[in-house]
Amino acid sequence: MNALPPKDPLPNPMDHPDELHPDGSDGSPKFGRLLIVLAIAVMMIVGITIGSQAYFS
């Protein structure tokens, strides 16, 4: 057999550059930040609903 051993487990046939994450980014999603934004959005909707109900009735 005249097969060459692969350089890494997943060879890069198109010779794309390696993907590098920006500094400080480990690739994990920020669920805490998303939860805070979601809570603020829900509080705004509740406030608008209560305010409009008080205004129109």
mmCIF file of N, CA, C and O in Angstrom:
data_model
loop_
_atom_site.group_PDB
_atom_site.id
_atom_site.type_symbol
_atom_site.label_atom_id
_atom_site.label_comp_id
_atom_site.label_asym_id
_atom_site.label_seq_id
_atom_site.Cartn_x
_atom_site.Cartn_y
_atom_site.Cartn_z
ATOM 1 N N MET A 1 0.834 -1.166 0.000
ATOM 2 C CA MET A 1 0.000 0.000 0.000
ATOM 3 C C MET A 1 0.884 1.236 0.000
ATOM 4 O O MET A 1 1.884 1.299 0.680
ATOM 5 N N ASN A 2 0.423 2.226 -0.713
ATOM 6 C CA ASN A 2 1.205 3.444 -0.853
ATOM 7 C C ASN A 2 0.433 4.638 -0.276
ATOM 8 O O ASN A 2 0.586 5.749 -0.733
ATOM 9 N N ALA A 3 -0.404 4.404 0.760
ATOM 10 C CA ALA A 3 -1.214 5.474 1.340
ATOM 11 C C ALA A 3 -0.389 6.262 2.347
ATOM 12 O O ALA A 3 0.381 5.695 3.106
ATOM 13 N N LEU A 4 -0.580 7.558 2.323
ATOM 14 C CA LEU A 4 0.109 8.414 3.273
ATOM 15 C C LEU A 4 -0.698 8.497 4.561
ATOM 16 O O LEU A 4 -1.928 8.580 4.520
ATOM 17 N N PRO A 5 -0.046 8.514 5.718
ATOM 18 C CA PRO A 5 -0.805 8.658 6.961
ATOM 19 C C PRO A 5 -1.347 10.087 7.063
ATOM 20 O O PRO A 5 -0.687 11.039 6.662
ATOM 21 N N PRO A 6 -2.569 10.243 7.572
ATOM 22 C CA PRO A 6 -3.126 11.599 7.676
ATOM 23 C C PRO A 6 -2.358 12.432 8.705
ATOM 24 O O PRO A 6 -1.861 11.917 9.696
ATOM 25 N N LYS A 7 -2.286 13.759 8.445
ATOM 26 C CA LYS A 7 -1.577 14.657 9.355
ATOM 27 C C LYS A 7 -2.366 14.849 10.649
ATOM 28 O O LYS A 7 -1.786 14.990 11.700
ATOM 29 N N ASP A 8 -3.674 14.876 10.555
ATOM 30 C CA ASP A 8 -4.526 15.043 11.722
ATOM 31 C C ASP A 8 -5.772 14.181 11.533
ATOM 32 O O ASP A 8 -5.999 13.661 10.450
ATOM 33 N N PRO A 9 -6.594 14.001 12.566
ATOM 34 C CA PRO A 9 -7.753 13.114 12.432
ATOM 35 C C PRO A 9 -8.724 13.532 11.325
ATOM 36 O O PRO A 9 -9.290 12.687 10.667
ATOM 37 N N LEU A 10 -8.900 14.849 11.133
ATOM 38 C CA LEU A 10 -9.788 15.324 10.070
ATOM 39 C C LEU A 10 -8.960 16.184 9.124
ATOM 40 O O LEU A 10 -8.738 17.366 9.371
ATOM 41 N N PRO A 11 -8.466 15.628 8.040
ATOM 42 C CA PRO A 11 -7.637 16.417 7.136
ATOM 43 C C PRO A 11 -8.433 17.555 6.500
ATOM 44 O O PRO A 11 -9.652 17.512 6.413
ATOM 45 N N ASN A 12 -7.723 18.565 6.067
ATOM 46 C CA ASN A 12 -8.321 19.769 5.501
ATOM 47 C C ASN A 12 -8.067 19.764 3.990
ATOM 48 O O ASN A 12 -7.086 20.331 3.524
ATOM 49 N N PRO A 13 -8.965 19.156 3.191
ATOM 50 C CA PRO A 13 -8.681 19.006 1.766
ATOM 51 C C PRO A 13 -8.673 20.322 0.996
ATOM 52 O O PRO A 13 -8.043 20.426 -0.044
ATOM 53 N N MET A 14 -9.360 21.361 1.484
ATOM 54 C CA MET A 14 -9.423 22.633 0.771
ATOM 55 C C MET A 14 -8.381 23.627 1.267
ATOM 56 O O MET A 14 -8.341 24.761 0.817
ATOM 57 N N ASP A 15 -7.554 23.234 2.218
ATOM 58 C CA ASP A 15 -6.506 24.081 2.800
ATOM 59 C C ASP A 15 -7.059 25.384 3.358
ATOM 60 O O ASP A 15 -6.485 26.463 3.173
ATOM 61 N N HIS A 16 -8.212 25.304 4.063
ATOM 62 C CA HIS A 16 -8.762 26.474 4.737
ATOM 63 C C HIS A 16 -7.895 26.790 5.943
ATOM 64 O O HIS A 16 -7.352 25.892 6.580
ATOM 65 N N PRO A 17 -7.793 28.078 6.325
ATOM 66 C CA PRO A 17 -7.033 28.397 7.542
ATOM 67 C C PRO A 17 -7.774 27.894 8.769
ATOM 68 O O PRO A 17 -9.004 27.757 8.761
ATOM 69 N N ASP A 18 -7.054 27.623 9.834
ATOM 70 C CA ASP A 18 -7.669 27.159 11.067
ATOM 71 C C ASP A 18 -8.574 28.245 11.624
ATOM 72 O O ASP A 18 -8.257 29.429 11.562
ATOM 73 N N GLU A 19 -9.712 27.824 12.189
ATOM 74 C CA GLU A 19 -10.632 28.781 12.791
ATOM 75 C C GLU A 19 -10.123 29.145 14.173
ATOM 76 O O GLU A 19 -9.917 28.288 15.020
ATOM 77 N N LEU A 20 -9.929 30.427 14.401
ATOM 78 C CA LEU A 20 -9.455 30.903 15.690
ATOM 79 C C LEU A 20 -10.548 31.716 16.356
ATOM 80 O O LEU A 20 -11.175 32.562 15.723
ATOM 81 N N HIS A 21 -10.778 31.445 17.639
ATOM 82 C CA HIS A 21 -11.761 32.211 18.389
ATOM 83 C C HIS A 21 -11.120 33.512 18.852
ATOM 84 O O HIS A 21 -9.949 33.553 19.206
ATOM 85 N N PRO A 22 -11.893 34.607 18.896
ATOM 86 C CA PRO A 22 -11.341 35.854 19.413
ATOM 87 C C PRO A 22 -10.934 35.701 20.879
ATOM 88 O O PRO A 22 -11.420 34.815 21.574
ATOM 89 N N ASP A 23 -10.067 36.569 21.330
ATOM 90 C CA ASP A 23 -9.593 36.494 22.716
ATOM 91 C C ASP A 23 -10.768 36.601 23.682
ATOM 92 O O ASP A 23 -11.656 37.418 23.516
ATOM 93 N N GLY A 24 -10.738 35.778 24.712
ATOM 94 C CA GLY A 24 -11.785 35.804 25.719
ATOM 95 C C GLY A 24 -13.014 35.001 25.352
ATOM 96 O O GLY A 24 -13.951 34.933 26.120
ATOM 97 N N SER A 25 -13.037 34.395 24.201
ATOM 98 C CA SER A 25 -14.186 33.605 23.785
ATOM 99 C C SER A 25 -13.799 32.125 23.813
ATOM 100 O O SER A 25 -12.893 31.702 23.119
ATOM 101 N N ASP A 26 -14.497 31.369 24.625
ATOM 102 C CA ASP A 26 -14.226 29.935 24.676
ATOM 103 C C ASP A 26 -15.250 29.141 23.886
ATOM 104 O O ASP A 26 -15.238 27.924 23.893
ATOM 105 N N GLY A 27 -16.154 29.836 23.200
ATOM 106 C CA GLY A 27 -17.128 29.160 22.370
ATOM 107 C C GLY A 27 -18.392 28.753 23.093
ATOM 108 O O GLY A 27 -19.314 28.250 22.483
ATOM 109 N N SER A 28 -18.442 28.952 24.421
ATOM 110 C CA SER A 28 -19.636 28.558 25.154
ATOM 111 C C SER A 28 -20.676 29.676 25.097
ATOM 112 O O SER A 28 -20.326 30.853 25.149
ATOM 113 N N PRO A 29 -21.947 29.319 24.981
ATOM 114 C CA PRO A 29 -22.977 30.351 24.946
ATOM 115 C C PRO A 29 -23.111 31.035 26.299
ATOM 116 O O PRO A 29 -22.823 30.453 27.335
ATOM 117 N N LYS A 30 -23.571 32.273 26.277
ATOM 118 C CA LYS A 30 -23.703 33.060 27.495
ATOM 119 C C LYS A 30 -25.167 33.024 27.934
ATOM 120 O O LYS A 30 -25.947 33.917 27.641
ATOM 121 N N PHE A 31 -25.555 31.969 28.657
ATOM 122 C CA PHE A 31 -26.943 31.789 29.050
ATOM 123 C C PHE A 31 -27.365 32.790 30.115
ATOM 124 O O PHE A 31 -28.514 33.193 30.161
ATOM 125 N N GLY A 32 -26.464 33.214 30.981
ATOM 126 C CA GLY A 32 -26.801 34.187 32.016
ATOM 127 C C GLY A 32 -27.211 35.513 31.414
ATOM 128 O O GLY A 32 -28.215 36.109 31.810
ATOM 129 N N ARG A 33 -26.433 35.976 30.448
ATOM 130 C CA ARG A 33 -26.739 37.246 29.777
ATOM 131 C C ARG A 33 -28.059 37.144 29.026
ATOM 132 O O ARG A 33 -28.880 38.057 29.071
ATOM 133 N N LEU A 34 -28.292 36.039 28.369
ATOM 134 C CA LEU A 34 -29.539 35.836 27.635
ATOM 135 C C LEU A 34 -30.732 35.803 28.585
ATOM 136 O O LEU A 34 -31.796 36.356 28.291
ATOM 137 N N LEU A 35 -30.562 35.187 29.748
ATOM 138 C CA LEU A 35 -31.644 35.111 30.726
ATOM 139 C C LEU A 35 -31.994 36.494 31.265
ATOM 140 O O LEU A 35 -33.177 36.820 31.441
ATOM 141 N N ILE A 36 -30.994 37.334 31.504
ATOM 142 C CA ILE A 36 -31.245 38.700 31.982
ATOM 143 C C ILE A 36 -32.010 39.498 30.931
ATOM 144 O O ILE A 36 -32.990 40.193 31.244
ATOM 145 N N VAL A 37 -31.596 39.414 29.673
ATOM 146 C CA VAL A 37 -32.287 40.140 28.600
ATOM 147 C C VAL A 37 -33.721 39.647 28.459
ATOM 148 O O VAL A 37 -34.644 40.448 28.286
ATOM 149 N N LEU A 38 -33.927 38.360 28.563
ATOM 150 C CA LEU A 38 -35.277 37.801 28.465
ATOM 151 C C LEU A 38 -36.143 38.285 29.620
ATOM 152 O O LEU A 38 -37.312 38.644 29.421
ATOM 153 N N ALA A 39 -35.604 38.318 30.831
ATOM 154 C CA ALA A 39 -36.369 38.777 31.995
ATOM 155 C C ALA A 39 -36.744 40.251 31.841
ATOM 156 O O ALA A 39 -37.878 40.646 32.163
ATOM 157 N N ILE A 40 -35.824 41.080 31.345
ATOM 158 C CA ILE A 40 -36.130 42.498 31.131
ATOM 159 C C ILE A 40 -37.233 42.660 30.086
ATOM 160 O O ILE A 40 -38.153 43.470 30.241
ATOM 161 N N ALA A 41 -37.162 41.877 29.015
ATOM 162 C CA ALA A 41 -38.187 41.963 27.967
ATOM 163 C C ALA A 41 -39.559 41.560 28.511
ATOM 164 O O ALA A 41 -40.569 42.212 28.217
ATOM 165 N N VAL A 42 -39.615 40.524 29.327
ATOM 166 C CA VAL A 42 -40.897 40.088 29.899
ATOM 167 C C VAL A 42 -41.436 41.155 30.844
ATOM 168 O O VAL A 42 -42.642 41.459 30.832
ATOM 169 N N MET A 43 -40.559 41.771 31.662
ATOM 170 C CA MET A 43 -41.011 42.827 32.573
ATOM 171 C C MET A 43 -41.540 44.037 31.797
ATOM 172 O O MET A 43 -42.523 44.658 32.199
ATOM 173 N N MET A 44 -40.912 44.355 30.675
ATOM 174 C CA MET A 44 -41.405 45.473 29.862
ATOM 175 C C MET A 44 -42.786 45.166 29.291
ATOM 176 O O MET A 44 -43.677 46.022 29.296
ATOM 177 N N ILE A 45 -42.989 43.955 28.814
ATOM 178 C CA ILE A 45 -44.291 43.564 28.253
ATOM 179 C C ILE A 45 -45.359 43.600 29.329
ATOM 180 O O ILE A 45 -46.469 44.093 29.109
ATOM 181 N N VAL A 46 -45.031 43.094 30.536
ATOM 182 C CA VAL A 46 -45.996 43.120 31.641
ATOM 183 C C VAL A 46 -46.314 44.563 32.023
ATOM 184 O O VAL A 46 -47.473 44.915 32.246
ATOM 185 N N GLY A 47 -45.303 45.421 32.077
ATOM 186 C CA GLY A 47 -45.525 46.826 32.416
ATOM 187 C C GLY A 47 -46.395 47.532 31.396
ATOM 188 O O GLY A 47 -47.307 48.297 31.754
ATOM 189 N N ILE A 48 -46.130 47.289 30.125
ATOM 190 C CA ILE A 48 -46.949 47.902 29.069
ATOM 191 C C ILE A 48 -48.386 47.395 29.147
ATOM 192 O O ILE A 48 -49.346 48.164 28.989
ATOM 193 N N THR A 49 -48.553 46.110 29.418
ATOM 194 C CA THR A 49 -49.895 45.532 29.514
ATOM 195 C C THR A 49 -50.671 46.131 30.687
ATOM 196 O O THR A 49 -51.827 46.547 30.532
ATOM 197 N N ILE A 50 -50.035 46.215 31.851
ATOM 198 C CA ILE A 50 -50.714 46.768 33.035
ATOM 199 C C ILE A 50 -50.977 48.255 32.815
ATOM 200 O O ILE A 50 -52.063 48.754 33.142
ATOM 201 N N GLY A 51 -50.019 48.960 32.257
ATOM 202 C CA GLY A 51 -50.206 50.388 32.022
ATOM 203 C C GLY A 51 -51.320 50.682 31.032
ATOM 204 O O GLY A 51 -52.132 51.582 31.233
ATOM 205 N N SER A 52 -51.386 49.936 29.966
ATOM 206 C CA SER A 52 -52.425 50.178 28.959
ATOM 207 C C SER A 52 -53.792 49.786 29.486
ATOM 208 O O SER A 52 -54.794 50.421 29.192
ATOM 209 N N GLN A 53 -53.847 48.743 30.309
ATOM 210 C CA GLN A 53 -55.124 48.329 30.896
ATOM 211 C C GLN A 53 -55.602 49.398 31.870
ATOM 212 O O GLN A 53 -56.796 49.715 31.919
ATOM 213 N N ALA A 54 -54.714 49.995 32.629
ATOM 214 C CA ALA A 54 -55.100 51.056 33.558
ATOM 215 C C ALA A 54 -55.492 52.325 32.805
ATOM 216 O O ALA A 54 -56.403 53.035 33.229
ATOM 217 N N TYR A 55 -54.840 52.598 31.714
ATOM 218 C CA TYR A 55 -55.113 53.823 30.945
ATOM 219 C C TYR A 55 -56.442 53.746 30.203
ATOM 220 O O TYR A 55 -57.195 54.718 30.142
ATOM 221 N N PHE A 56 -56.745 52.600 29.615
ATOM 222 C CA PHE A 56 -57.928 52.475 28.781
ATOM 223 C C PHE A 56 -59.169 52.042 29.545
ATOM 224 O O PHE A 56 -60.231 51.879 28.964
ATOM 225 N N SER A 57 -59.066 51.797 30.851
ATOM 226 C CA SER A 57 -60.275 51.378 31.576
ATOM 227 C C SER A 57 -60.535 52.264 32.777
ATOM 228 O O SER A 57 -59.915 53.236 33.021
#
